[in-house]
Tab-separated table of C-alpha atoms in Angstrom:
chain	number	residue	atom	x	y	z
A	230	ASN	CA	77.514	32.258	106.234
A	231	LEU	CA	73.874	32.006	107.343
A	232	ILE	CA	72.854	31.128	103.795
A	233	SER	CA	75.187	28.128	103.754
A	234	ILE	CA	73.820	26.951	107.124
A	235	SER	CA	70.300	27.476	105.767
A	236	LEU	CA	71.005	25.357	102.702
A	237	SER	CA	72.612	22.695	104.893
A	238	CYS	CA	69.503	22.574	107.094
A	239	PHE	CA	67.301	22.368	104.007
A	240	PHE	CA	69.154	19.410	102.511
A	241	LEU	CA	69.427	17.780	105.921
A	242	SER	CA	65.650	18.081	106.297
A	243	LEU	CA	65.210	16.322	102.954
A	244	TYR	CA	67.589	13.594	104.127
A	245	PHE	CA	65.652	13.204	107.380
A	246	LEU	CA	62.354	13.056	105.468
A	247	LEU	CA	63.541	10.441	102.978
A	248	ASN	CA	65.106	8.245	105.666
A	249	ASN	CA	62.333	8.792	108.250
A	250	MET	CA	64.845	9.998	110.848
A	251	ILE	CA	64.261	11.836	114.123
A	252	TYR	CA	66.926	12.871	116.608
A	253	PHE	CA	65.864	13.510	120.180
A	254	ILE	CA	68.788	14.988	122.111
A	255	GLU	CA	68.821	15.469	125.871
A	256	TRP	CA	71.463	17.663	127.455
A	257	GLU	CA	71.858	17.580	131.217
A	258	VAL	CA	72.567	21.192	132.139
A	259	VAL	CA	72.769	20.808	135.928
A	260	SER	CA	72.794	17.773	138.181
A	261	LEU	CA	72.613	18.505	141.876
A	262	ASN	CA	71.977	15.637	144.303
A	263	SER	CA	68.796	13.997	143.005
A	264	MET	CA	67.664	16.941	140.873
A	265	SER	CA	68.684	17.409	137.284
A	266	ILE	CA	67.800	20.098	134.775
A	267	VAL	CA	67.684	18.682	131.269
A	268	MET	CA	67.335	20.568	127.981
A	269	THR	CA	65.775	18.519	125.211
A	270	PHE	CA	65.980	19.180	121.492
A	271	LEU	CA	63.974	17.545	118.724
A	272	PHE	CA	65.466	17.434	115.255
A	273	ASP	CA	63.192	16.069	112.542
A	274	TRP	CA	62.579	17.023	108.937
A	275	MET	CA	60.039	19.690	109.823
A	276	SER	CA	62.148	21.439	112.452
A	277	LEU	CA	65.152	21.453	110.133
A	278	LEU	CA	63.022	22.832	107.297
A	279	PHE	CA	61.666	25.610	109.532
A	280	MET	CA	65.197	26.404	110.696
A	281	SER	CA	66.374	26.649	107.092
A	282	PHE	CA	63.608	29.156	106.306
A	283	VAL	CA	64.343	31.229	109.410
A	284	LEU	CA	68.059	31.288	108.595
A	285	MET	CA	67.394	32.206	104.955
A	286	ILE	CA	65.131	35.112	105.900
A	287	ALA	CA	67.578	36.308	108.566
A	288	SER	CA	70.491	36.179	106.127
A	289	LEU	CA	68.536	38.280	103.629
A	290	VAL	CA	67.556	40.777	106.343
A	291	ILE	CA	71.191	41.136	107.388
A	292	PHE	CA	72.376	41.340	103.773
A	293	TYR	CA	69.957	44.115	102.824
A	294	SER	CA	70.270	45.977	106.111
A	295	LYS	CA	74.005	46.493	105.555
A	296	GLU	CA	73.271	48.692	102.545
A	297	TYR	CA	69.969	50.138	103.735
A	298	MET	CA	71.388	51.157	107.122
A	299	GLU	CA	74.968	51.940	106.102
A	300	SER	CA	74.787	55.451	107.579
A	301	ASP	CA	73.552	54.123	110.937
A	302	GLU	CA	76.340	54.061	113.470
A	303	ASN	CA	74.657	51.305	115.519
A	304	ILE	CA	74.224	48.759	112.731
A	305	ASN	CA	76.161	46.156	114.713
A	306	ARG	CA	73.553	46.428	117.473
A	307	PHE	CA	70.812	45.850	114.893
A	308	ILE	CA	72.566	42.781	113.472
A	309	MET	CA	73.092	41.371	116.975
A	310	LEU	CA	69.378	41.871	117.688
A	311	VAL	CA	68.485	40.017	114.482
A	312	LEU	CA	70.818	37.163	115.456
A	313	MET	CA	69.294	37.009	118.959
A	314	PHE	CA	65.868	36.878	117.316
A	315	VAL	CA	67.051	33.946	115.175
A	316	LEU	CA	68.457	32.108	118.214
A	317	SER	CA	65.181	32.563	120.098
A	318	MET	CA	63.272	31.296	117.072
A	319	MET	CA	65.561	28.259	116.861
A	320	LEU	CA	64.924	27.476	120.530
A	321	LEU	CA	61.204	27.765	119.855
A	322	ILE	CA	61.425	25.443	116.839
A	323	ILE	CA	63.532	22.590	118.247
A	324	SER	CA	62.111	22.424	121.783
A	325	PRO	CA	59.700	19.626	122.655
A	326	ASN	CA	59.443	20.996	126.195
A	327	LEU	CA	56.918	23.678	127.112
A	328	ILE	CA	59.284	25.410	129.538
A	329	SER	CA	62.006	25.873	126.920
A	330	ILE	CA	59.361	26.894	124.381
A	331	LEU	CA	58.254	29.565	126.855
A	332	LEU	CA	61.884	30.733	127.133
A	333	GLY	CA	62.128	30.948	123.339
A	334	TRP	CA	58.797	32.770	123.150
A	335	ASP	CA	59.845	35.322	125.766
A	336	GLY	CA	63.179	35.762	123.996
A	337	LEU	CA	61.268	36.486	120.788
A	338	GLY	CA	59.066	38.964	122.619
A	339	LEU	CA	61.963	40.826	124.194
A	340	VAL	CA	64.014	40.989	121.007
A	341	SER	CA	60.930	41.957	118.977
A	342	TYR	CA	60.351	44.843	121.366
A	343	CYS	CA	63.981	45.941	120.977
A	344	LEU	CA	63.768	45.704	117.173
A	345	VAL	CA	60.502	47.638	117.014
A	346	ILE	CA	61.857	50.504	119.122
A	347	TYR	CA	65.228	50.494	117.310
A	348	PHE	CA	64.539	53.884	115.686
A	349	GLN	CA	63.700	55.698	118.861
A	350	ASN	CA	60.624	57.863	118.374
A	351	VAL	CA	57.120	58.054	119.795
A	352	LYS	CA	55.490	55.904	117.108
A	353	SER	CA	58.020	53.105	117.547
A	354	TYR	CA	57.623	53.237	121.338
A	355	ASN	CA	53.853	52.861	120.961
A	356	ALA	CA	54.291	49.991	118.494
A	357	GLY	CA	56.802	48.395	120.878
A	358	MET	CA	54.299	48.536	123.719
A	359	LEU	CA	51.685	46.901	121.491
A	360	THR	CA	54.226	44.190	120.651
A	361	ALA	CA	55.004	43.565	124.322
A	362	LEU	CA	51.336	43.395	125.296
A	363	SER	CA	50.557	41.015	122.431
A	364	ASN	CA	53.396	38.787	123.589
A	365	ARG	CA	51.860	38.635	127.075
A	366	ILE	CA	48.727	37.036	125.566
A	367	GLY	CA	50.922	34.230	124.232
A	368	ASP	CA	52.588	33.965	127.657
A	369	VAL	CA	49.215	33.372	129.293
A	370	ALA	CA	48.406	30.661	126.761
A	371	PHE	CA	51.752	28.945	127.379
A	372	LEU	CA	51.293	29.134	131.152
A	373	LEU	CA	47.843	27.566	130.819
A	374	ALA	CA	49.330	24.793	128.668
A	375	ILE	CA	52.070	24.233	131.256
A	376	ALA	CA	49.466	23.991	134.012
A	377	TRP	CA	47.442	21.557	131.883
A	378	MET	CA	50.544	19.425	131.288
A	379	LEU	CA	50.961	19.017	135.059
A	380	ASN	CA	48.244	16.356	134.750
A	381	TYR	CA	50.630	14.212	132.700
A	382	GLY	CA	53.735	14.515	134.880
A	383	SER	CA	56.057	16.042	132.275
A	384	TRP	CA	56.290	19.185	130.195
A	385	ASN	CA	57.659	17.297	127.205
A	386	TYR	CA	54.535	17.423	125.081
A	387	ILE	CA	56.039	15.087	122.482
A	388	PHE	CA	55.404	12.093	124.749
A	389	TYR	CA	51.680	12.841	125.042
A	390	LEU	CA	50.616	13.860	121.542
A	391	GLU	CA	48.420	10.779	121.032
A	392	VAL	CA	46.736	11.160	124.430
A	393	MET	CA	46.133	14.878	123.886
A	394	GLN	CA	44.691	14.238	120.424
A	395	ASN	CA	42.183	11.792	121.903
A	396	GLU	CA	41.282	14.258	124.665
A	397	PHE	CA	40.844	17.048	122.124
A	398	GLU	CA	38.576	14.868	119.980
A	399	MET	CA	36.492	13.997	123.063
A	400	LEU	CA	36.321	17.704	123.945
A	401	VAL	CA	35.105	18.598	120.431
A	402	ILE	CA	32.596	15.734	120.355
A	403	GLY	CA	31.349	16.676	123.825
A	404	SER	CA	30.773	20.274	122.786
A	405	LEU	CA	28.519	19.250	119.884
């Protein structure tokens, strides 16, 4: 089933590329008085192509794990962890908002930790701790980017790519 979705995303990405299409979807999650929480999703050829690769790899992991881990009595837990990893990766891919990217990144970190310690022994616990600590470095970078984006008034980085590119070029030129 994941393979068919992967192929659909692949051909859809080609269609988006050939027709120069981009879909920017906003979903209002909560609206309370004058405050609203909005989730935004960006579908373009590149995000669809990345999603097709992620889905293809996940489908192969699930396919081969069914035979490789057939004697494991908790294989359903492993497959659910792989699917949660894929969902977190999808959120990371299609989010043009730094807050939702941070949620996807932390979801990847948590599920990665759970996958690394799946076979519960001392070596996997140590590797899991290394995974969690490495993920915290990415968290710090995302939090710094979120604080930097406060200067622009929105965490949707897609609106400020041109401005940020000019600032980055000035930063590089200034450091020379």
